Amino acid sequence: MKIGIIGGGGVGQAIAAKLIANGHDVHLGIRNPSKEELAKDRMMAKPLIDWVRDTGGKVVTFAEAAKHGEIVFAATNGATAIDALKLAGAENLKGKVLIDISNPLDFSKGMPPALLPQYDHFTSLGEETQKAFPEARVVKAFNTVSASAMVDASFVPGDHDLFIAGNDVEAKKTVENLARKEFGWKSFVDLGDIVGARATEHLLPLWVRLWMIGGTPKVNIKLVKG
Ligand SMILES: NC(=O)c1ccc[n+]([C@@H]2O[C@H](COP(=O)([O-])OP(=O)(O)OC[C@H]3O[C@@H](n4cnc5c(N)ncnc54)[C@H](OP(=O)(O)O)[C@@H]3O)[C@@H](O)[C@H]2O)c1
């Protein structure tokens, strides 16, 4: 399958690498895929020149990645995630499943991060993404686990859940099937329409805290019902 990834950080690199290894045709997008940008050090991720060497993957612009993908992943810095998607182009996202992994986190005061105020009150980044791109089929998913767990559910031992939210029931099924087949996920919690993105983004302060006190990103949540 043709897949576009918007974002060349640790998440975009991990998702793209796994999907390439699984035999998919993946294009990874950044703002300016020049030689200098590819060689640049990236926080918590490889320089993309090393990623290309290790995966055989292709780095293109946001717009080229979005145009290429039958499914598109959005994995950029939360504060500018909608700007990144505007660069990707609404016309390149029209009718496509857009998997929104980005979290609206504010690290300006260090760890733990807070939620960005513009997404913290009766809205969320997922909802604003769906509003900004009404013809894309936005599904909020994977944003509540580490990049390593996104692409390999067994990174976290035991039984645990992936939260999903979005308006389009078929799009959510597509994401569930992809998560199951490509990344080994077994258990899903469908939080309903895209307003459910609010709940997953609000989980982040808890998830980061669990990581900090436990000293490991091998942590996730399991829903238990009576
Ligand atoms: N790291 C994790 O384990 C994890 C887990 C769950 C969710 N998330 C979420 O996943 C998202 C991606 O995280 P990440 O660590 O891979 O990457 P990141 O460092 O948060 O974001 C990197 C991407 O953001 C783009 N970007 C930065 N400033 C921009 C701007 N002004 N306009 C447009 N694009 C801009 C960069 O473009 P260039 O490449 O052109 O510089 C780059 O592709 C984040 O929202 C994060 O909260 C991360």
mmCIF file of C-alpha atoms and ligand atoms in Angstrom:
data_model
loop_
_atom_site.group_PDB
_atom_site.id
_atom_site.type_symbol
_atom_site.label_atom_id
_atom_site.label_comp_id
_atom_site.label_asym_id
_atom_site.label_seq_id
_atom_site.Cartn_x
_atom_site.Cartn_y
_atom_site.Cartn_z
ATOM 1 C CA MET A 1 0.000 0.000 0.000
ATOM 2 C CA LYS A 2 1.102 3.597 -0.623
ATOM 3 C CA ILE A 3 1.548 5.438 2.669
ATOM 4 C CA GLY A 4 2.450 9.049 3.385
ATOM 5 C CA ILE A 5 3.960 10.192 6.667
ATOM 6 C CA ILE A 6 3.888 13.875 7.603
ATOM 7 C CA GLY A 7 6.746 14.320 10.073
ATOM 8 C CA GLY A 8 10.394 13.268 10.223
ATOM 9 C CA GLY A 9 10.838 13.031 14.008
ATOM 10 C CA GLY A 10 11.106 9.838 16.053
ATOM 11 C CA VAL A 11 7.454 8.906 15.482
ATOM 12 C CA GLY A 12 7.417 9.466 11.715
ATOM 13 C CA GLN A 13 10.705 7.603 11.372
ATOM 14 C CA ALA A 14 9.520 4.626 13.466
ATOM 15 C CA ILE A 15 6.168 4.261 11.669
ATOM 16 C CA ALA A 16 7.729 4.650 8.227
ATOM 17 C CA ALA A 17 10.566 2.199 8.997
ATOM 18 C CA LYS A 18 8.151 -0.475 10.196
ATOM 19 C CA LEU A 19 5.824 -0.093 7.216
ATOM 20 C CA ILE A 20 8.771 -0.204 4.775
ATOM 21 C CA ALA A 21 10.031 -3.365 6.504
ATOM 22 C CA ASN A 22 6.518 -4.815 6.068
ATOM 23 C CA GLY A 23 6.739 -4.201 2.307
ATOM 24 C CA HIS A 24 4.770 -0.949 1.891
ATOM 25 C CA ASP A 25 5.600 1.953 -0.400
ATOM 26 C CA VAL A 26 6.189 4.755 2.096
ATOM 27 C CA HIS A 27 7.153 8.389 1.560
ATOM 28 C CA LEU A 28 8.271 10.365 4.633
ATOM 29 C CA GLY A 29 7.601 14.106 4.498
ATOM 30 C CA ILE A 30 9.479 17.025 6.042
ATOM 31 C CA ARG A 31 9.293 20.754 5.210
ATOM 32 C CA ASN A 32 12.446 20.981 3.138
ATOM 33 C CA PRO A 33 14.094 17.689 2.129
ATOM 34 C CA SER A 34 17.439 19.276 1.205
ATOM 35 C CA LYS A 35 20.824 17.571 1.755
ATOM 36 C CA GLU A 36 21.503 19.919 4.683
ATOM 37 C CA GLU A 37 18.153 19.113 6.352
ATOM 38 C CA LEU A 38 18.704 15.375 5.944
ATOM 39 C CA ALA A 39 22.127 15.650 7.608
ATOM 40 C CA LYS A 40 20.798 17.768 10.507
ATOM 41 C CA ASP A 41 20.717 16.377 14.070
ATOM 42 C CA ARG A 42 17.133 15.698 15.196
ATOM 43 C CA MET A 43 15.953 15.618 18.801
ATOM 44 C CA MET A 44 15.233 12.043 19.981
ATOM 45 C CA ALA A 45 15.635 10.743 16.402
ATOM 46 C CA LYS A 46 18.298 9.936 13.825
ATOM 47 C CA PRO A 47 19.486 12.418 11.211
ATOM 48 C CA LEU A 48 17.325 11.496 8.235
ATOM 49 C CA ILE A 49 20.389 10.687 6.127
ATOM 50 C CA ASP A 50 21.036 7.766 8.524
ATOM 51 C CA TRP A 51 17.348 6.790 8.475
ATOM 52 C CA VAL A 52 17.433 6.643 4.645
ATOM 53 C CA ARG A 53 20.607 4.505 4.764
ATOM 54 C CA ASP A 54 19.085 2.104 7.322
ATOM 55 C CA THR A 55 15.616 1.742 5.786
ATOM 56 C CA GLY A 56 16.011 2.492 2.079
ATOM 57 C CA GLY A 57 13.142 4.955 2.626
ATOM 58 C CA LYS A 58 12.402 8.106 0.679
ATOM 59 C CA VAL A 59 12.224 11.629 2.166
ATOM 60 C CA VAL A 60 10.063 14.167 0.311
ATOM 61 C CA THR A 61 8.066 17.329 1.091
ATOM 62 C CA PHE A 62 4.935 17.239 3.271
ATOM 63 C CA ALA A 63 2.813 17.796 0.131
ATOM 64 C CA GLU A 64 4.521 14.987 -1.819
ATOM 65 C CA ALA A 65 4.106 12.568 1.092
ATOM 66 C CA ALA A 66 0.405 13.453 1.470
ATOM 67 C CA LYS A 67 -0.213 13.131 -2.268
ATOM 68 C CA HIS A 68 1.549 9.738 -2.350
ATOM 69 C CA GLY A 69 -0.354 8.187 0.544
ATOM 70 C CA GLU A 70 -3.592 6.254 0.234
ATOM 71 C CA ILE A 71 -3.408 6.506 4.029
ATOM 72 C CA VAL A 72 -1.614 9.464 5.640
ATOM 73 C CA PHE A 73 -0.090 9.687 9.135
ATOM 74 C CA ALA A 74 0.226 13.116 10.804
ATOM 75 C CA ALA A 75 3.162 13.053 13.235
ATOM 76 C CA THR A 76 4.500 16.554 13.747
ATOM 77 C CA ASN A 77 5.109 18.933 16.594
ATOM 78 C CA GLY A 78 1.695 19.582 18.185
ATOM 79 C CA ALA A 79 1.927 23.386 18.320
ATOM 80 C CA THR A 80 2.350 23.601 14.537
ATOM 81 C CA ALA A 81 0.601 20.393 13.468
ATOM 82 C CA ILE A 82 -2.187 22.166 11.568
ATOM 83 C CA ASP A 83 0.377 24.422 9.800
ATOM 84 C CA ALA A 84 2.234 21.270 8.734
ATOM 85 C CA LEU A 85 -0.994 19.808 7.316
ATOM 86 C CA LYS A 86 -1.715 23.075 5.486
ATOM 87 C CA LEU A 87 1.681 22.657 3.827
ATOM 88 C CA ALA A 88 0.695 19.057 3.012
ATOM 89 C CA GLY A 89 -2.348 20.538 1.259
ATOM 90 C CA ALA A 90 -6.075 19.934 1.773
ATOM 91 C CA GLU A 91 -6.359 18.682 -1.819
ATOM 92 C CA ASN A 92 -3.799 15.931 -1.058
ATOM 93 C CA LEU A 93 -5.747 14.808 2.032
ATOM 94 C CA LYS A 94 -9.235 14.872 0.522
ATOM 95 C CA GLY A 95 -11.144 11.626 1.109
ATOM 96 C CA LYS A 96 -8.131 9.949 2.763
ATOM 97 C CA VAL A 97 -7.807 8.347 6.179
ATOM 98 C CA LEU A 98 -5.632 10.807 8.123
ATOM 99 C CA ILE A 99 -4.212 9.213 11.277
ATOM 100 C CA ASP A 100 -3.504 12.002 13.747
ATOM 101 C CA ILE A 101 -0.783 10.994 16.214
ATOM 102 C CA SER A 102 0.281 14.506 17.235
ATOM 103 C CA ASN A 103 -0.183 15.732 20.781
ATOM 104 C CA PRO A 104 -0.701 19.405 21.697
ATOM 105 C CA LEU A 105 2.029 19.523 24.330
ATOM 106 C CA ASP A 106 3.742 22.586 25.773
ATOM 107 C CA PHE A 107 7.312 21.857 26.925
ATOM 108 C CA SER A 108 8.125 25.540 27.549
ATOM 109 C CA LYS A 109 8.449 24.900 31.288
ATOM 110 C CA GLY A 110 10.227 21.541 30.861
ATOM 111 C CA MET A 111 8.967 18.164 32.075
ATOM 112 C CA PRO A 112 6.252 17.195 32.591
ATOM 113 C CA PRO A 113 4.671 19.066 29.680
ATOM 114 C CA ALA A 114 1.262 20.787 29.896
ATOM 115 C CA LEU A 115 -1.421 20.745 27.211
ATOM 116 C CA LEU A 116 -1.312 23.788 24.918
ATOM 117 C CA PRO A 117 -4.083 26.138 26.135
ATOM 118 C CA GLN A 118 -5.647 26.552 22.665
ATOM 119 C CA TYR A 119 -6.409 22.810 22.628
ATOM 120 C CA ASP A 120 -7.202 22.359 26.305
ATOM 121 C CA HIS A 121 -10.699 23.873 26.602
ATOM 122 C CA PHE A 122 -13.734 22.308 24.898
ATOM 123 C CA THR A 123 -11.628 21.204 21.924
ATOM 124 C CA SER A 124 -8.558 19.173 20.960
ATOM 125 C CA LEU A 125 -5.938 19.001 18.228
ATOM 126 C CA GLY A 126 -7.851 16.078 16.685
ATOM 127 C CA GLU A 127 -11.094 18.085 16.518
ATOM 128 C CA GLU A 128 -9.361 21.186 15.144
ATOM 129 C CA THR A 129 -7.612 19.035 12.527
ATOM 130 C CA GLN A 130 -10.956 17.585 11.411
ATOM 131 C CA LYS A 131 -12.459 21.134 11.288
ATOM 132 C CA ALA A 132 -9.499 22.481 9.288
ATOM 133 C CA PHE A 133 -9.637 19.532 6.832
ATOM 134 C CA PRO A 134 -13.335 18.618 6.618
ATOM 135 C CA GLU A 135 -12.800 16.351 3.609
ATOM 136 C CA ALA A 136 -10.120 14.254 5.325
ATOM 137 C CA ARG A 137 -11.238 11.266 7.411
ATOM 138 C CA VAL A 138 -9.383 12.070 10.625
ATOM 139 C CA VAL A 139 -8.767 9.277 13.132
ATOM 140 C CA LYS A 140 -6.976 10.093 16.374
ATOM 141 C CA ALA A 141 -4.872 7.078 17.286
ATOM 142 C CA PHE A 142 -1.453 5.912 18.562
ATOM 143 C CA ASN A 143 -0.915 9.218 20.439
ATOM 144 C CA THR A 144 -1.210 7.605 23.879
ATOM 145 C CA VAL A 145 1.786 5.257 23.601
ATOM 146 C CA SER A 146 5.512 5.588 22.891
ATOM 147 C CA ALA A 147 6.791 5.420 19.301
ATOM 148 C CA SER A 148 8.276 1.969 20.005
ATOM 149 C CA ALA A 149 4.895 0.662 21.200
ATOM 150 C CA MET A 150 3.005 2.245 18.284
ATOM 151 C CA VAL A 151 4.809 -0.029 15.833
ATOM 152 C CA ASP A 152 5.105 -3.066 18.113
ATOM 153 C CA ALA A 153 2.402 -3.479 20.738
ATOM 154 C CA SER A 154 4.493 -6.152 22.511
ATOM 155 C CA PHE A 155 7.014 -3.424 23.461
ATOM 156 C CA VAL A 156 4.684 -3.027 26.475
ATOM 157 C CA PRO A 157 4.257 -6.425 28.131
ATOM 158 C CA GLY A 158 0.781 -7.884 28.762
ATOM 159 C CA ASP A 159 -2.665 -6.850 27.664
ATOM 160 C CA HIS A 160 -3.232 -3.135 27.000
ATOM 161 C CA ASP A 161 -5.348 -0.855 24.829
ATOM 162 C CA LEU A 162 -5.070 1.441 21.860
ATOM 163 C CA PHE A 163 -7.541 4.345 21.987
ATOM 164 C CA ILE A 164 -9.190 5.452 18.759
ATOM 165 C CA ALA A 165 -11.559 8.347 17.966
ATOM 166 C CA GLY A 166 -13.034 9.714 14.747
ATOM 167 C CA ASN A 167 -16.266 10.572 12.946
ATOM 168 C CA ASP A 168 -15.889 8.024 10.141
ATOM 169 C CA VAL A 169 -16.640 4.459 11.286
ATOM 170 C CA GLU A 170 -15.046 2.878 8.185
ATOM 171 C CA ALA A 171 -11.884 4.985 8.623
ATOM 172 C CA LYS A 172 -11.600 3.786 12.226
ATOM 173 C CA LYS A 173 -11.948 0.159 11.049
ATOM 174 C CA THR A 174 -9.137 0.791 8.535
ATOM 175 C CA VAL A 175 -6.885 2.105 11.306
ATOM 176 C CA GLU A 176 -7.763 -0.810 13.598
ATOM 177 C CA ASN A 177 -6.985 -3.330 10.851
ATOM 178 C CA LEU A 178 -3.693 -1.597 10.064
ATOM 179 C CA ALA A 179 -2.706 -1.492 13.743
ATOM 180 C CA ARG A 180 -3.585 -5.179 14.096
ATOM 181 C CA LYS A 181 -1.841 -6.394 10.940
ATOM 182 C CA GLU A 182 1.219 -4.153 10.772
ATOM 183 C CA PHE A 183 1.955 -3.397 14.436
ATOM 184 C CA GLY A 184 0.514 -6.351 16.382
ATOM 185 C CA TRP A 185 -2.188 -4.481 18.308
ATOM 186 C CA LYS A 186 -4.936 -6.732 19.732
ATOM 187 C CA SER A 187 -7.112 -4.574 21.919
ATOM 188 C CA PHE A 188 -8.858 -1.317 20.986
ATOM 189 C CA VAL A 189 -11.086 1.168 22.766
ATOM 190 C CA ASP A 190 -13.252 3.156 20.345
ATOM 191 C CA LEU A 191 -14.019 6.461 22.054
ATOM 192 C CA GLY A 192 -16.622 7.472 19.494
ATOM 193 C CA ASP A 193 -16.522 10.592 17.333
ATOM 194 C CA ILE A 194 -13.556 12.947 16.994
ATOM 195 C CA VAL A 195 -14.506 14.677 20.268
ATOM 196 C CA GLY A 196 -13.007 11.534 21.816
ATOM 197 C CA ALA A 197 -9.594 12.915 20.734
ATOM 198 C CA ARG A 198 -9.965 15.279 23.691
ATOM 199 C CA ALA A 199 -9.963 12.324 26.072
ATOM 200 C CA THR A 200 -6.850 10.750 24.504
ATOM 201 C CA GLU A 201 -4.926 14.038 24.447
ATOM 202 C CA HIS A 202 -5.897 14.602 28.091
ATOM 203 C CA LEU A 203 -4.411 11.169 28.883
ATOM 204 C CA LEU A 204 -0.939 12.473 28.048
ATOM 205 C CA PRO A 205 -0.201 14.144 31.392
ATOM 206 C CA LEU A 206 -1.057 10.820 33.086
ATOM 207 C CA TRP A 207 1.003 8.770 30.591
ATOM 208 C CA VAL A 208 4.063 11.037 30.912
ATOM 209 C CA ARG A 209 3.762 10.919 34.712
ATOM 210 C CA LEU A 210 3.579 7.106 34.671
ATOM 211 C CA TRP A 211 6.697 7.066 32.476
ATOM 212 C CA MET A 212 8.522 9.457 34.825
ATOM 213 C CA ILE A 213 7.700 7.608 38.048
ATOM 214 C CA GLY A 214 8.202 4.147 36.526
ATOM 215 C CA GLY A 215 11.375 5.083 34.640
ATOM 216 C CA THR A 216 10.273 3.258 31.485
ATOM 217 C CA PRO A 217 8.222 4.031 28.357
ATOM 218 C CA LYS A 218 7.051 0.401 28.458
ATOM 219 C CA VAL A 219 3.794 1.510 30.029
ATOM 220 C CA ASN A 220 0.208 1.714 28.805
ATOM 221 C CA ILE A 221 -3.377 1.573 30.030
ATOM 222 C CA LYS A 222 -5.865 -1.315 30.112
ATOM 223 C CA LEU A 223 -9.571 -0.560 30.422
ATOM 224 C CA VAL A 224 -11.286 -2.800 32.979
ATOM 225 C CA LYS A 225 -15.095 -2.812 33.048
ATOM 226 C CA GLY A 226 -17.559 -4.277 35.527
HETATM 227 N N1 LIG B 1 7.802 10.559 20.682
HETATM 228 C C1 LIG B 1 6.842 9.750 21.085
HETATM 229 O O1 LIG B 1 7.093 8.633 21.586
HETATM 230 C C2 LIG B 1 5.397 10.186 20.901
HETATM 231 C C3 LIG B 1 4.378 9.389 21.430
HETATM 232 C C4 LIG B 1 3.036 9.754 21.200
HETATM 233 C C5 LIG B 1 2.750 10.901 20.464
HETATM 234 N N2 LIG B 1 3.789 11.677 20.005
HETATM 235 C C6 LIG B 1 3.468 12.891 19.236
HETATM 236 O O2 LIG B 1 3.855 12.658 17.886
HETATM 237 C C7 LIG B 1 4.210 13.895 17.270
HETATM 238 C C8 LIG B 1 5.563 13.730 16.603
HETATM 239 O O3 LIG B 1 6.556 13.558 17.586
HETATM 240 P P1 LIG B 1 8.087 13.424 17.172
HETATM 241 O O4 LIG B 1 8.861 13.352 18.436
HETATM 242 O O5 LIG B 1 8.237 12.368 16.156
HETATM 243 O O6 LIG B 1 8.412 14.754 16.372
HETATM 244 P P2 LIG B 1 8.433 16.298 16.773
HETATM 245 O O7 LIG B 1 9.831 16.662 17.098
HETATM 246 O O8 LIG B 1 7.368 16.597 17.785
HETATM 247 O O9 LIG B 1 7.987 16.955 15.371
HETATM 248 C C9 LIG B 1 8.842 16.838 14.285
HETATM 249 C C10 LIG B 1 8.153 17.300 13.037
HETATM 250 O O10 LIG B 1 7.459 18.535 13.230
HETATM 251 C C11 LIG B 1 7.709 19.369 12.125
HETATM 252 N N3 LIG B 1 7.645 20.790 12.490
HETATM 253 C C12 LIG B 1 8.311 21.413 13.491
HETATM 254 N N4 LIG B 1 8.028 22.747 13.472
HETATM 255 C C13 LIG B 1 7.186 22.938 12.435
HETATM 256 C C14 LIG B 1 6.549 24.097 11.893
HETATM 257 N N5 LIG B 1 6.732 25.308 12.409
HETATM 258 N N6 LIG B 1 5.721 23.934 10.821
HETATM 259 C C15 LIG B 1 5.525 22.714 10.273
HETATM 260 N N7 LIG B 1 6.119 21.578 10.728
HETATM 261 C C16 LIG B 1 6.936 21.686 11.801
HETATM 262 C C17 LIG B 1 9.133 19.039 11.729
HETATM 263 O O11 LIG B 1 9.335 19.409 10.388
HETATM 264 P P3 LIG B 1 10.824 19.338 9.758
HETATM 265 O O12 LIG B 1 11.107 17.882 9.659
HETATM 266 O O13 LIG B 1 10.667 20.007 8.450
HETATM 267 O O14 LIG B 1 11.724 20.051 10.726
HETATM 268 C C18 LIG B 1 9.175 17.525 11.930
HETATM 269 O O15 LIG B 1 8.843 16.828 10.765
HETATM 270 C C19 LIG B 1 4.211 14.958 18.383
HETATM 271 O O16 LIG B 1 3.025 15.732 18.297
HETATM 272 C C20 LIG B 1 4.230 14.132 19.660
HETATM 273 O O17 LIG B 1 3.592 14.767 20.745
HETATM 274 C C21 LIG B 1 5.092 11.353 20.211
#
